[in-house]
Each structure stands twice: as structure tokens, then as C-alpha cells.
């Protein structure tokens, strides 16, 4: 059985050889012999410089044949490799065959510098906005990694110094989603990003960050309250009424931007979760906004300020929960509360705050979906026709299959969670290589959803792909994850987001967009919602 260290050593040697083959750079062995690719080994004198030409102007040696195409290495190199972003380690004694760079380590580092862009923020809370060039560099680095070493999981080191086992093959994706938390546990810092007021759970299971004894109960409660798996929520009537009334803020002016979208969605979210009176509670809205901002810098004073605001918000939400109706999410959650068990019971107020924060992604998704529809007039007309017909749908109101497909496609192109990270609870084996407990396993969901080698029209807006019966189970597509970690509120989120889009399209047309998108060419890698501006005209 090969070890991680042995596989990494082979990877380093192969990369140095590939570097020499592509550039003709000389390399030296552990004995100090200089070897140019395609030429004999020459022992250089102390102080002699190595470069393209000697001091006497002698032409360099023939660099040899052209480098083989990517992925042409021997099958043995398909095992895990480590991307070395710093100086290569010194050769062990007695290993004269180990090659190390004969020039500055920066030359070799430049070759693998693109790997540094691979989730440069995985060692710390990920920034809310991703730079387009960073996202492109990450995708390019992953494609190059797969082309060079095959589909086997690759061990890489990010700029932050964190080592990650990156999954590049859909077969490994299926195992990632299927493994129980006893094997792969959620990474608390990433799972709880934006939810630091909850106690991080080292055994997180995708239902939130809770203590282990609460996990099963909390999961059951989430599935019941959010109606997991049901296209139309049991409280669809009050929910859609709140969306329709608050959507008037979206169309009150001739333009639609992020600030207006957030105002309307947050008002609707407070009504859906806590009840209609919470819509006018601007003080609670301010506290939640402050908590979101303070979550990004929990150090010293801001941490104390965040705790104080958290206590105020928790107390206020608790008051709404005590008077919440049965058609609100808080009221449905209160039915699961056990007043006689205060140790292990799930607090409905904490869950209500979690749902309010979770709806932060809805305004961004609404804007991106409308932007994409504005760039595709035919799709926009079809979605508007569905929205107009939906008014008379009766019991089926809220399904909106075409608009839901548009929302899913928007999330495929611009996922809310672009990368998933799990941590191994024990020693695991991936493609014949063993990895110790505590290894971070990365599934780059955004990369797989836009992988042109495996996804048709990967960079194009094609909502029709979601009409296929098995599209929701496609392991490459994970807007809401798969398996036991699948978001229990996926259908409710789709219903609310599609309903907001329908309210806009029912009486208005998106006639102008910023940024301008190519309706047939590749779409940009990222779409910052802060830069989106839509022009609305009455139908």
C-alpha cells in the first residue's frame, strides 16, 4: 500500500521532469551533476552560473523533444500528489536519482502558482464576493490538475497553508455525498459561516451547527417545518401572499437593484418566519444586519458588540415565537418544543434566527435569475406566461416548474456555496492511498457544475436541462447538495425565489440589464449582485 508521502514524492519528481521538458531548464541531481533535458549530465564548477547560455556564449544544449501532452504520464502517477508551493524538499541521503531545481525555487513555484488561487480563502472565512480572475484561475488550476494526474483525488496546499484532498471525478463525488458523518464530518468554520452566533458543531451533519445529541431531533424538525421534498409548502397560501405584497417594493421604481431586493425579501422573510407584525420591525432588521456584518470580524470589541446585539435579537425573536401563528415557520417549529426538557430540546427561536439568516441568499438569486432572463427574451416571455397563468392555478399555485428551472440554472451557474469541505473522522482510503484522520476533503461544486468536459453547454444559460426527470439527482449538479447533507429547505427556497420572480414578470418586462450578457456566448464566471441593475417597463 502506497503512503501519502511516497505518492507526494513521486508527484514532485514528475513535475520537475515536466518543467524541464517544457522549458529546457537544466536540473541537477543530489550529487551536484547538472543535466539538461536531452543532454548528458555535466558536473559544474563551484560558482558557475547555470542559464540559457554559458559565459563564453556557447549555445545551450538541445532541449530535446517537445513535452508530452498533459495527462501522458505513466499510470502510476494517477495516485494522489501534493502541489508544492514552496521550495522543494532536500533530497534524502542515498537518493541520487531525486531531481531538484538547479535554479531559484521561484521558477518551479511559478509553474504551480495557479494552484495557489485554488480556494485561497479555505483556511479562513471565505469573502462574500469572489474575484472573477480568482475564480477563473481556480477552475484552470483544477482542469490542469486533472489533465496532468488523471481523475484520482489530488492533495494540494493552498496559499493559506491548508492541505486539501480535492475530488476531481464524479465517482468520488458520489462517495462524498453518501458517506455518513461518522466518516466525513462538516467543517465547522465553513458550515457555520455567517452563523457564528450558533455554537460550532464538530460533528455537523448539514442541518446546522448543533450539539451531537440534538442532531437527529433537529433534522427531523427542519424536515417537518420546511416540508422537505414537497414542491408546495403546506403554508403556501400565507407565504405566497406575503411574497406578493412585499414584491411591490421591487417594482415601485423603474429600476431594480440589490438594496431594493434585500428590503423586499427581508420583509417577506420576517413575515414568513415570525408573522406579519415582524415585517415592520425595523429595529430587529437592523440587529440582524449588524450581526451579519460583525460575523466577518469577530475580534475583541466587535465580538462583544456582536454578542450584545445577538442577545437583543434573540430576545425579540423569542417574543414573536411565543405569539406566532400556525402558518408561520416559527409556529410550526414551536410544536416540536418540549417545555419539560430544557437540556436537549431545540429552541424554536434559534431555528427562526437561522432561517432568517439563511434567506440572505434569496435577493442575490432573484437578481441573477432576472438578469439572465433579461438577456434571454424568449425564456423571459415563457416564464412571464407561466407567471400569468399561475394566478388561476388554484391548489397547484406555487409550483411554477419553468421558473423553478430558471432558478436552478441560475444556482448552477452561480452557486450560493461554491465549495463543500468535509473532515475525515478516521483514516480513509481514496483510490489506493491512505489519508489520516483530520484530512480536509474538498468538493469544488462550482467547478463540477461548470465543467465543460462533462456538462453540456456548461457556461450557457439552459433552464431546459432541469426538465429531465433525473436532473435533480445528477451528482454533478448540487445547488442544494445531495444525500444526508441535502438542504431540507430546498423546495421552500425554490418556491419563494420563483414566486418573487413571477411577481416581477407578471406585470413588468426586464428591458435593460447591467452588466450586459451575451445570450449565446459563455457567461461570466461570477456575477456580483452589487453590480446588477435591471430596467423594468410595464407590460
Short mmCIF file of C-alpha atoms in Angstrom, two decimals:
data_model
loop_
_atom_site.label_atom_id
_atom_site.label_comp_id
_atom_site.label_asym_id
_atom_site.label_seq_id
_atom_site.Cartn_x
_atom_site.Cartn_y
_atom_site.Cartn_z
CA UNK A 1 0.00 0.00 0.00
CA UNK A 2 1.48 3.32 -1.02
CA UNK A 3 1.69 6.11 1.53
CA UNK A 4 0.78 9.75 1.10
CA UNK A 5 4.44 10.71 1.47
CA UNK A 6 5.56 8.30 -1.25
CA UNK A 7 2.87 9.45 -3.63
CA UNK A 8 3.71 13.09 -2.97
CA UNK A 9 7.41 12.41 -3.62
CA UNK A 10 6.62 10.81 -6.97
CA UNK A 11 4.46 13.79 -7.84
CA UNK A 12 7.26 16.25 -7.07
CA UNK A 13 9.72 14.33 -9.24
CA UNK A 14 7.25 14.10 -12.12
CA UNK A 15 6.52 17.80 -12.02
CA UNK A 16 10.19 18.77 -12.03
CA UNK A 17 10.75 16.50 -15.04
CA UNK A 18 7.76 18.01 -16.81
CA UNK A 19 9.10 21.50 -16.08
CA UNK A 20 12.44 20.58 -17.62
CA UNK A 21 10.80 19.06 -20.69
CA UNK A 22 8.66 22.12 -21.36
CA UNK A 23 11.26 24.82 -20.78
CA UNK A 24 14.61 23.13 -21.33
CA UNK A 25 15.78 24.28 -17.91
CA UNK A 26 18.73 22.31 -16.51
CA UNK A 27 18.30 20.26 -13.36
CA UNK A 28 20.86 18.77 -11.03
CA UNK A 29 20.88 15.52 -9.14
CA UNK A 30 21.62 15.12 -5.48
CA UNK A 31 25.31 14.63 -6.41
CA UNK A 32 25.50 18.08 -7.96
CA UNK A 33 25.52 16.91 -11.59
CA UNK A 34 23.75 19.29 -13.96
CA UNK A 35 21.52 17.68 -16.55
CA UNK A 36 19.80 19.48 -19.40
CA UNK A 37 16.80 17.67 -20.82
CA UNK A 38 18.04 15.61 -23.72
CA UNK A 39 21.74 16.04 -22.86
CA UNK A 40 24.34 14.28 -20.69
CA UNK A 41 24.97 15.05 -17.07
CA UNK A 42 27.76 17.58 -16.51
CA UNK A 43 29.36 18.38 -13.16
CA UNK A 44 29.61 22.17 -12.92
CA UNK A 45 32.33 24.04 -11.10
CA UNK A 46 31.62 25.89 -7.86
CA UNK A 47 30.30 29.40 -8.59
CA UNK A 48 29.46 28.61 -12.20
CA UNK A 49 26.11 30.03 -13.24
CA UNK A 50 23.53 27.92 -14.98
CA UNK A 51 21.39 29.61 -17.63
CA UNK A 52 20.37 29.51 -21.25
CA UNK A 53 23.97 30.18 -22.39
CA UNK A 54 27.38 29.83 -20.78
CA UNK A 55 29.72 32.75 -20.08
CA UNK A 56 31.55 32.10 -23.32
CA UNK A 57 28.32 32.44 -25.30
CA UNK A 58 28.08 28.75 -26.19
CA UNK A 59 24.57 27.87 -27.37
CA UNK A 60 22.58 25.83 -24.90
CA UNK A 61 22.19 22.12 -25.31
CA UNK A 62 19.35 20.76 -27.40
CA UNK A 63 16.32 20.86 -25.13
CA UNK A 64 15.18 17.56 -26.55
CA UNK A 65 11.77 16.58 -27.85
CA UNK A 66 8.66 18.59 -27.14
CA UNK A 67 6.89 17.99 -23.86
CA UNK A 68 4.28 15.24 -23.96
CA UNK A 69 0.64 16.30 -23.84
CA UNK A 70 -0.99 16.78 -20.48
CA UNK A 71 -2.06 13.55 -18.90
CA UNK A 72 0.55 11.47 -20.75
CA UNK A 73 2.39 10.40 -17.58
CA UNK A 74 2.66 6.78 -16.58
CA UNK A 75 -0.39 5.22 -14.92
CA UNK A 76 1.48 5.03 -11.63
CA UNK A 77 1.26 8.82 -11.35
CA UNK A 78 -2.52 8.74 -11.10
CA UNK A 79 -2.26 8.42 -7.33
CA UNK A 80 -2.52 11.41 -5.01
CA UNK A 81 0.01 14.23 -5.48
CA UNK A 82 0.83 17.33 -3.45
CA UNK A 83 1.08 20.73 -5.10
CA UNK A 84 4.31 22.22 -3.74
CA UNK A 85 4.04 25.99 -3.45
CA UNK A 86 7.31 26.49 -1.68
CA UNK A 87 10.90 25.29 -2.09
CA UNK A 88 11.19 21.60 -2.92
CA UNK A 89 12.50 19.48 -0.03
CA UNK A 90 16.13 18.44 0.03
CA UNK A 91 16.99 15.00 -1.31
CA UNK A 92 17.38 12.28 1.29
CA UNK A 93 20.75 10.64 1.67
CA UNK A 94 21.38 7.88 -0.80
CA UNK A 95 18.70 9.03 -3.25
CA UNK A 96 20.87 10.29 -6.11
CA UNK A 97 18.05 9.90 -8.59
CA UNK A 98 15.90 12.59 -6.94
CA UNK A 99 15.98 15.73 -9.09
CA UNK A 100 15.68 19.21 -7.61
CA UNK A 101 15.64 22.56 -9.45
CA UNK A 102 19.04 23.91 -10.43
CA UNK A 103 17.66 27.45 -10.49
CA UNK A 104 15.79 29.55 -7.95
CA UNK A 105 12.79 27.79 -6.38
CA UNK A 106 10.68 30.66 -7.70
CA UNK A 107 10.96 29.21 -11.20
CA UNK A 108 9.26 25.98 -10.16
CA UNK A 109 6.82 27.86 -7.95
CA UNK A 110 5.67 29.90 -10.96
CA UNK A 111 4.63 26.73 -12.76
CA UNK A 112 2.29 25.74 -9.93
CA UNK A 113 1.28 29.25 -8.87
CA UNK A 114 -2.17 28.78 -10.34
CA UNK A 115 -2.87 26.19 -7.66
CA UNK A 116 -2.48 28.95 -5.10
CA UNK A 117 -5.64 30.51 -6.46
CA UNK A 118 -7.50 27.31 -5.65
CA UNK A 119 -9.72 28.48 -2.84
CA UNK A 120 -7.16 30.86 -1.40
CA UNK A 121 -9.64 31.53 1.40
CA UNK A 122 -10.26 27.97 2.54
CA UNK A 123 -8.11 28.47 5.63
CA UNK A 124 -10.24 31.40 6.76
CA UNK A 125 -13.85 32.60 6.34
CA UNK A 126 -14.49 32.98 2.63
CA UNK A 127 -15.15 36.56 1.48
CA UNK A 128 -18.65 37.26 0.28
CA UNK A 129 -17.51 38.36 -3.18
CA UNK A 130 -15.20 36.24 -5.30
CA UNK A 131 -12.87 37.95 -7.72
CA UNK A 132 -13.58 36.84 -11.31
CA UNK A 133 -9.89 36.34 -12.08
CA UNK A 134 -9.51 34.21 -8.95
CA UNK A 135 -12.47 32.04 -9.89
CA UNK A 136 -11.10 31.57 -13.42
CA UNK A 137 -7.66 30.74 -12.07
CA UNK A 138 -9.13 28.17 -9.68
CA UNK A 139 -11.05 26.46 -12.49
CA UNK A 140 -7.98 26.48 -14.74
CA UNK A 141 -5.83 25.02 -11.96
CA UNK A 142 -8.32 22.22 -11.36
CA UNK A 143 -8.53 21.39 -15.07
CA UNK A 144 -4.74 21.32 -15.32
CA UNK A 145 -4.51 19.15 -12.21
CA UNK A 146 -6.94 16.64 -13.65
CA UNK A 147 -5.30 16.65 -17.08
CA UNK A 148 -1.88 16.01 -15.59
CA UNK A 149 -2.69 13.42 -12.95
CA UNK A 150 -5.99 11.90 -14.05
CA UNK A 151 -9.23 11.73 -12.08
CA UNK A 152 -7.74 10.47 -8.81
CA UNK A 153 -8.14 12.78 -5.77
CA UNK A 154 -5.24 15.22 -5.58
CA UNK A 155 -3.60 16.50 -2.42
CA UNK A 156 -2.86 20.23 -2.77
CA UNK A 157 -1.72 23.01 -0.50
CA UNK A 158 -3.40 26.42 -0.68
CA UNK A 159 -1.82 29.81 -0.12
CA UNK A 160 -3.15 29.79 3.41
CA UNK A 161 -1.05 26.67 4.08
CA UNK A 162 -4.01 24.31 4.41
CA UNK A 163 -3.74 20.87 2.79
CA UNK A 164 -6.83 19.68 0.93
CA UNK A 165 -7.76 16.43 -0.78
CA UNK A 166 -9.51 17.70 -3.93
CA UNK A 167 -12.11 15.46 -5.63
CA UNK A 168 -11.96 15.61 -9.44
CA UNK A 169 -14.07 12.61 -10.52
CA UNK A 170 -17.89 12.26 -10.27
CA UNK A 171 -17.41 8.78 -8.82
CA UNK A 172 -15.69 10.33 -5.82
CA UNK A 173 -18.43 12.96 -5.60
CA UNK A 174 -20.98 10.21 -5.14
CA UNK A 175 -18.97 8.76 -2.25
CA UNK A 176 -18.52 12.24 -0.74
CA UNK A 177 -22.28 12.75 -0.54
CA UNK A 178 -23.02 9.20 0.59
CA UNK A 179 -20.53 8.97 3.48
CA UNK A 180 -22.09 9.34 6.97
CA UNK A 181 -20.89 11.98 9.42
CA UNK A 182 -19.02 9.26 11.29
CA UNK A 183 -16.64 9.18 8.29
CA UNK A 184 -16.88 12.68 6.79
CA UNK A 185 -17.97 15.48 9.11
CA UNK A 186 -18.83 19.03 8.07
CA UNK A 187 -16.05 21.57 8.50
CA UNK A 188 -17.44 23.82 11.28
CA UNK A 189 -15.81 27.14 10.26
CA UNK A 190 -17.23 26.89 6.74
CA UNK A 191 -20.56 25.27 7.67
CA UNK A 192 -21.24 27.96 10.24
CA UNK A 193 -20.06 30.87 8.11
CA UNK A 194 -22.45 33.70 8.77
CA UNK A 195 -23.95 31.82 11.72
CA UNK A 196 -21.29 32.32 14.36
CA UNK A 197 -23.92 33.05 16.99
CA UNK A 198 -24.51 29.28 16.99
CA UNK A 199 -22.09 27.09 18.84
CA UNK A 200 -19.91 25.33 16.21
CA UNK A 201 -20.58 21.62 15.99
CA UNK A 202 -17.57 19.39 15.28
CA UNK A 203 -19.98 16.65 14.25
CA UNK A 204 -22.08 18.81 11.93
CA UNK A 205 -24.34 16.93 9.59
CA UNK A 206 -25.65 19.57 7.27
CA UNK A 207 -28.72 20.51 9.25
CA UNK A 208 -26.88 23.28 11.05
CA UNK A 209 -24.29 23.64 13.79
CA UNK A 210 -25.72 21.89 16.84
CA UNK A 211 -24.63 19.56 19.60
CA UNK A 212 -24.47 15.88 18.77
CA UNK A 213 -27.42 14.84 20.95
CA UNK A 214 -29.65 17.39 19.19
CA UNK A 215 -28.68 16.45 15.65
CA UNK A 216 -31.32 13.83 14.86
CA UNK A 217 -34.12 15.75 16.57
CA UNK A 218 -33.16 18.97 14.84
CA UNK A 219 -33.00 17.30 11.45
CA UNK A 220 -36.50 15.87 11.90
CA UNK A 221 -37.80 19.25 12.98
CA UNK A 222 -36.26 21.01 9.96
CA UNK A 223 -37.73 18.45 7.58
CA UNK A 224 -41.20 18.85 9.08
CA UNK A 225 -41.22 22.64 9.40
CA UNK A 226 -39.65 23.29 5.98
CA UNK A 227 -41.65 20.47 4.33
CA UNK A 228 -38.61 18.80 2.83
CA UNK A 229 -39.34 17.16 -0.50
CA UNK A 230 -42.73 18.84 -1.07
CA UNK A 231 -42.79 21.19 -4.10
CA UNK A 232 -45.54 23.29 -2.49
CA UNK A 233 -45.29 24.06 1.23
CA UNK A 234 -48.39 23.33 3.38
CA UNK A 235 -48.44 27.03 4.30
CA UNK A 236 -48.09 28.10 0.67
CA UNK A 237 -51.14 30.40 0.84
CA UNK A 238 -49.83 32.77 3.56
CA UNK A 239 -46.27 32.52 2.19
CA UNK A 240 -47.25 33.48 -1.35
CA UNK A 241 -49.48 36.28 -0.07
CA UNK A 242 -46.54 37.75 1.86
CA UNK A 243 -44.32 37.46 -1.23
CA UNK A 244 -46.93 39.14 -3.46
CA UNK A 245 -47.43 42.05 -1.08
CA UNK A 246 -43.73 42.65 -0.45
CA UNK A 247 -42.82 42.23 -4.14
CA UNK A 248 -44.47 45.59 -4.76
CA UNK A 249 -41.29 47.15 -3.39
CA UNK A 250 -39.36 45.51 -6.21
CA UNK A 251 -41.42 47.20 -8.92
CA UNK A 252 -42.10 50.51 -7.18
CA UNK A 253 -39.47 52.22 -9.36
CA UNK A 254 -38.35 51.72 -12.91
CA UNK A 255 -35.12 50.06 -11.82
CA UNK A 256 -34.27 47.15 -9.57
CA UNK A 257 -31.02 46.87 -7.62
CA UNK A 258 -29.70 44.82 -4.71
CA UNK A 259 -30.72 47.24 -1.94
CA UNK A 260 -34.34 47.24 -3.08
CA UNK A 261 -34.35 43.45 -3.49
CA UNK A 262 -32.95 42.93 0.00
CA UNK A 263 -35.51 45.26 1.55
CA UNK A 264 -38.44 43.42 -0.04
CA UNK A 265 -37.13 39.90 0.59
CA UNK A 266 -36.15 40.58 4.21
CA UNK A 267 -39.62 41.97 4.97
CA UNK A 268 -41.21 38.88 3.43
CA UNK A 269 -38.78 36.61 5.30
CA UNK A 270 -39.75 38.09 8.68
CA UNK A 271 -43.43 37.59 7.84
CA UNK A 272 -42.90 34.02 6.68
CA UNK A 273 -40.78 33.03 9.68
CA UNK A 274 -42.21 35.13 12.53
CA UNK A 275 -45.56 36.51 11.37
CA UNK A 276 -46.95 39.65 9.74
CA UNK A 277 -46.19 42.04 12.67
CA UNK A 278 -42.44 41.40 12.27
CA UNK A 279 -42.43 43.00 8.82
CA UNK A 280 -42.46 46.50 10.34
CA UNK A 281 -39.83 45.74 12.99
CA UNK A 282 -37.01 47.86 11.61
CA UNK A 283 -35.07 47.53 14.87
CA UNK A 284 -34.89 43.75 14.53
CA UNK A 285 -33.92 44.16 10.87
CA UNK A 286 -31.07 46.44 11.94
CA UNK A 287 -29.85 43.97 14.55
CA UNK A 288 -29.81 41.12 12.03
CA UNK A 289 -27.93 43.29 9.54
CA UNK A 290 -25.38 44.22 12.20
CA UNK A 291 -24.91 40.56 13.15
CA UNK A 292 -24.20 39.68 9.53
CA UNK A 293 -21.61 42.44 9.32
CA UNK A 294 -19.98 41.66 12.67
CA UNK A 295 -19.68 37.99 11.75
CA UNK A 296 -16.88 38.96 9.37
CA UNK A 297 -14.63 40.36 12.11
CA UNK A 298 -15.18 38.62 15.43
CA UNK A 299 -12.17 40.02 17.27
CA UNK A 300 -12.10 41.87 20.59
CA UNK A 301 -14.61 44.71 20.73
CA UNK A 302 -16.68 43.66 17.69
CA UNK A 303 -17.14 40.25 19.28
CA UNK A 304 -18.55 41.81 22.44
CA UNK A 305 -20.75 44.09 20.35
CA UNK A 306 -21.97 41.13 18.31
CA UNK A 307 -22.82 39.22 21.48
CA UNK A 308 -24.83 42.16 22.82
CA UNK A 309 -26.75 42.55 19.56
CA UNK A 310 -27.25 38.80 19.42
CA UNK A 311 -28.87 38.80 22.85
CA UNK A 312 -31.24 41.61 21.86
CA UNK A 313 -32.19 39.88 18.60
CA UNK A 314 -32.69 36.56 20.36
CA UNK A 315 -34.99 38.10 22.95
CA UNK A 316 -37.04 39.92 20.32
CA UNK A 317 -37.38 36.80 18.15
CA UNK A 318 -38.43 34.83 21.24
CA UNK A 319 -41.33 37.25 21.75
CA UNK A 320 -42.51 36.73 18.17
CA UNK A 321 -42.20 32.95 18.52
CA UNK A 322 -44.48 32.91 21.57
CA UNK A 323 -47.22 34.62 19.55
CA UNK A 324 -46.51 33.07 16.14
CA UNK A 325 -49.39 31.57 14.20
CA UNK A 326 -49.50 28.01 12.99
CA UNK A 327 -48.94 29.12 9.38
CA UNK A 328 -45.51 30.61 10.18
CA UNK A 329 -42.27 28.65 10.33
CA UNK A 330 -41.74 29.68 13.95
CA UNK A 331 -45.23 28.50 14.85
CA UNK A 332 -44.67 25.15 13.15
CA UNK A 333 -41.33 24.82 14.98
CA UNK A 334 -42.95 25.58 18.34
CA UNK A 335 -44.95 22.36 18.04
CA UNK A 336 -41.66 20.45 18.35
CA UNK A 337 -40.56 22.26 21.52
CA UNK A 338 -40.71 20.23 24.74
CA UNK A 339 -41.13 22.61 27.70
CA UNK A 340 -40.21 19.84 30.16
CA UNK A 341 -36.82 19.17 28.53
CA UNK A 342 -34.65 22.28 28.51
CA UNK A 343 -31.34 20.44 28.18
CA UNK A 344 -31.68 18.63 24.88
CA UNK A 345 -34.66 20.46 23.34
CA UNK A 346 -34.21 22.52 20.19
CA UNK A 347 -35.02 26.20 20.74
CA UNK A 348 -37.54 27.43 18.10
CA UNK A 349 -36.16 30.95 18.49
CA UNK A 350 -32.66 29.85 17.50
CA UNK A 351 -34.08 28.00 14.50
CA UNK A 352 -36.12 31.05 13.47
CA UNK A 353 -32.98 33.20 13.54
CA UNK A 354 -31.17 30.58 11.48
CA UNK A 355 -33.92 30.62 8.82
CA UNK A 356 -33.91 34.41 8.68
CA UNK A 357 -30.16 34.42 8.05
CA UNK A 358 -30.46 31.58 5.54
CA UNK A 359 -32.81 33.69 3.38
CA UNK A 360 -29.96 36.14 2.74
CA UNK A 361 -29.24 34.22 -0.46
CA UNK A 362 -32.70 34.86 -1.94
CA UNK A 363 -32.20 38.52 -3.05
CA UNK A 364 -28.95 37.68 -4.85
CA UNK A 365 -30.56 34.70 -6.61
CA UNK A 366 -33.64 36.71 -7.61
CA UNK A 367 -31.46 39.42 -9.18
CA UNK A 368 -29.25 36.94 -11.04
CA UNK A 369 -32.25 34.98 -12.34
CA UNK A 370 -33.99 38.12 -13.61
CA UNK A 371 -30.71 39.32 -15.13
CA UNK A 372 -30.33 36.04 -17.04
CA UNK A 373 -33.97 36.18 -18.19
CA UNK A 374 -33.46 39.76 -19.33
CA UNK A 375 -30.58 38.59 -21.52
CA UNK A 376 -32.73 35.75 -22.96
CA UNK A 377 -36.03 37.30 -24.18
CA UNK A 378 -37.59 34.00 -25.27
CA UNK A 379 -37.05 32.43 -21.87
CA UNK A 380 -38.38 35.58 -20.23
CA UNK A 381 -41.59 35.51 -22.29
CA UNK A 382 -42.19 31.84 -21.46
CA UNK A 383 -41.59 32.48 -17.74
CA UNK A 384 -43.92 35.52 -17.81
CA UNK A 385 -46.66 33.46 -19.47
CA UNK A 386 -46.32 30.82 -16.76
CA UNK A 387 -46.49 33.50 -14.07
CA UNK A 388 -49.68 34.94 -15.59
CA UNK A 389 -51.31 31.52 -15.85
CA UNK A 390 -50.29 30.61 -12.31
CA UNK A 391 -52.81 33.07 -10.83
CA UNK A 392 -55.64 30.71 -11.81
CA UNK A 393 -53.80 27.53 -10.88
CA UNK A 394 -55.78 27.01 -7.69
CA UNK A 395 -54.35 24.24 -5.47
CA UNK A 396 -51.33 23.91 -7.75
CA UNK A 397 -50.35 27.52 -7.15
CA UNK A 398 -46.71 27.82 -6.22
CA UNK A 399 -45.28 25.07 -8.44
CA UNK A 400 -44.04 27.27 -11.34
CA UNK A 401 -41.91 24.49 -12.91
CA UNK A 402 -40.41 26.67 -15.66
CA UNK A 403 -39.41 29.46 -13.31
CA UNK A 404 -38.01 26.93 -10.84
CA UNK A 405 -35.86 25.55 -13.64
CA UNK A 406 -34.59 29.08 -14.31
CA UNK A 407 -33.72 29.49 -10.62
CA UNK A 408 -31.94 26.13 -10.55
CA UNK A 409 -29.95 27.06 -13.64
CA UNK A 410 -29.00 30.37 -12.04
CA UNK A 411 -27.77 28.47 -8.97
CA UNK A 412 -25.86 26.04 -11.17
CA UNK A 413 -24.02 28.91 -12.82
CA UNK A 414 -23.62 30.97 -9.64
CA UNK A 415 -23.98 28.69 -6.60
CA UNK A 416 -24.50 30.12 -3.14
CA UNK A 417 -21.96 27.63 -1.72
CA UNK A 418 -19.30 27.16 -4.42
CA UNK A 419 -17.21 24.66 -2.44
CA UNK A 420 -18.00 21.95 0.10
CA UNK A 421 -15.48 20.81 2.71
CA UNK A 422 -15.61 17.76 4.96
CA UNK A 423 -13.07 16.48 7.51
CA UNK A 424 -12.31 12.78 7.87
CA UNK A 425 -13.10 11.36 11.31
CA UNK A 426 -10.72 8.43 10.88
CA UNK A 427 -8.18 7.04 8.44
CA UNK A 428 -9.68 6.80 4.95
CA UNK A 429 -8.54 5.39 1.63
CA UNK A 430 -9.11 7.13 -1.69
CA UNK A 431 -8.04 5.34 -4.87
CA UNK A 432 -5.49 3.17 -3.08
CA UNK A 433 -3.88 5.93 -1.00
CA UNK A 434 -4.49 6.15 2.74
CA UNK A 435 -5.06 9.51 4.42
CA UNK A 436 -5.01 10.13 8.17
CA UNK A 437 -7.88 11.33 10.31
CA UNK A 438 -8.40 15.08 10.13
CA UNK A 439 -7.80 15.31 6.39
CA UNK A 440 -9.88 18.06 4.77
CA UNK A 441 -11.74 16.81 1.69
CA UNK A 442 -12.78 19.47 -0.81
CA UNK A 443 -15.56 19.10 -3.36
CA UNK A 444 -15.37 22.10 -5.74
CA UNK A 445 -19.08 22.17 -6.58
CA UNK A 446 -18.91 25.29 -8.77
CA UNK A 447 -16.15 23.70 -10.85
CA UNK A 448 -18.07 20.46 -11.42
CA UNK A 449 -21.31 22.25 -12.27
CA UNK A 450 -19.49 24.26 -14.94
CA UNK A 451 -17.09 21.56 -16.12
CA UNK A 452 -17.14 21.77 -19.97
CA UNK A 453 -15.63 18.28 -20.23
CA UNK A 454 -18.62 16.67 -18.52
CA UNK A 455 -21.50 19.17 -18.60
CA UNK A 456 -23.06 20.10 -21.99
CA UNK A 457 -23.25 23.87 -22.58
CA UNK A 458 -21.56 24.34 -19.22
CA UNK A 459 -21.19 28.13 -19.49
CA UNK A 460 -24.58 28.84 -21.10
CA UNK A 461 -28.00 29.54 -19.54
CA UNK A 462 -30.06 26.44 -20.41
CA UNK A 463 -33.01 26.07 -17.99
CA UNK A 464 -34.39 23.20 -20.05
CA UNK A 465 -31.76 20.85 -18.67
CA UNK A 466 -33.70 20.78 -15.38
CA UNK A 467 -36.84 19.41 -17.03
CA UNK A 468 -35.29 15.95 -17.30
CA UNK A 469 -36.67 13.59 -14.62
CA UNK A 470 -33.22 12.67 -13.31
CA UNK A 471 -31.73 16.17 -13.36
CA UNK A 472 -32.30 16.66 -9.64
CA UNK A 473 -30.30 13.50 -8.89
CA UNK A 474 -27.40 14.37 -11.21
CA UNK A 475 -24.38 14.05 -8.94
CA UNK A 476 -22.52 16.77 -10.87
CA UNK A 477 -25.22 19.34 -10.07
CA UNK A 478 -25.54 20.24 -6.41
CA UNK A 479 -27.30 23.59 -5.88
CA UNK A 480 -28.67 22.12 -2.62
CA UNK A 481 -26.19 19.25 -2.10
CA UNK A 482 -27.09 15.54 -2.07
CA UNK A 483 -27.50 12.70 0.39
CA UNK A 484 -27.87 13.24 4.11
CA UNK A 485 -26.41 16.75 3.86
CA UNK A 486 -29.03 17.95 1.37
CA UNK A 487 -30.66 21.21 2.42
CA UNK A 488 -34.10 20.36 3.86
CA UNK A 489 -35.42 23.77 2.77
CA UNK A 490 -34.53 23.41 -0.91
CA UNK A 491 -38.13 23.21 -2.14
CA UNK A 492 -39.29 26.07 0.08
CA UNK A 493 -36.38 28.21 -1.12
CA UNK A 494 -37.21 27.44 -4.75
CA UNK A 495 -40.88 28.27 -4.17
CA UNK A 496 -40.11 31.65 -2.57
CA UNK A 497 -37.47 32.66 -5.13
CA UNK A 498 -39.59 31.63 -8.11
CA UNK A 499 -42.59 33.44 -6.61
CA UNK A 500 -40.63 36.71 -6.34
CA UNK A 501 -39.51 36.39 -9.98
CA UNK A 502 -43.10 35.64 -11.03
CA UNK A 503 -44.41 38.74 -9.26
CA UNK A 504 -41.96 40.91 -11.18
CA UNK A 505 -42.56 39.29 -14.56
CA UNK A 506 -46.33 39.16 -14.22
CA UNK A 507 -46.67 42.92 -14.79
CA UNK A 508 -43.23 44.02 -15.98
CA UNK A 509 -40.62 43.19 -18.55
CA UNK A 510 -36.87 43.33 -17.96
CA UNK A 511 -35.80 45.55 -20.87
CA UNK A 512 -32.34 46.61 -19.79
CA UNK A 513 -29.64 44.92 -17.76
CA UNK A 514 -26.28 45.75 -16.32
CA UNK A 515 -23.92 44.04 -16.81
CA UNK A 516 -24.74 43.22 -20.44
CA UNK A 517 -24.61 39.45 -21.05
CA UNK A 518 -24.03 37.58 -24.28
CA UNK A 519 -27.17 35.45 -24.85
CA UNK A 520 -25.28 32.81 -26.86
CA UNK A 521 -21.67 33.10 -25.69
CA UNK A 522 -20.10 31.91 -22.44
CA UNK A 523 -21.44 33.68 -19.37
CA UNK A 524 -19.05 35.33 -16.90
CA UNK A 525 -17.62 33.15 -14.16
CA UNK A 526 -19.01 35.37 -11.41
CA UNK A 527 -21.86 37.88 -11.14
CA UNK A 528 -21.53 40.29 -8.24
CA UNK A 529 -25.11 41.17 -7.20
CA UNK A 530 -23.91 44.61 -6.08
CA UNK A 531 -23.23 45.47 -9.73
CA UNK A 532 -26.57 44.26 -11.14
CA UNK A 533 -29.08 46.88 -12.28
CA UNK A 534 -32.29 45.97 -14.07
CA UNK A 535 -34.60 48.29 -16.02
CA UNK A 536 -38.30 47.39 -15.73
CA UNK A 537 -41.10 48.50 -18.05
CA UNK A 538 -44.81 47.73 -17.73
CA UNK A 539 -46.24 45.05 -19.98
#
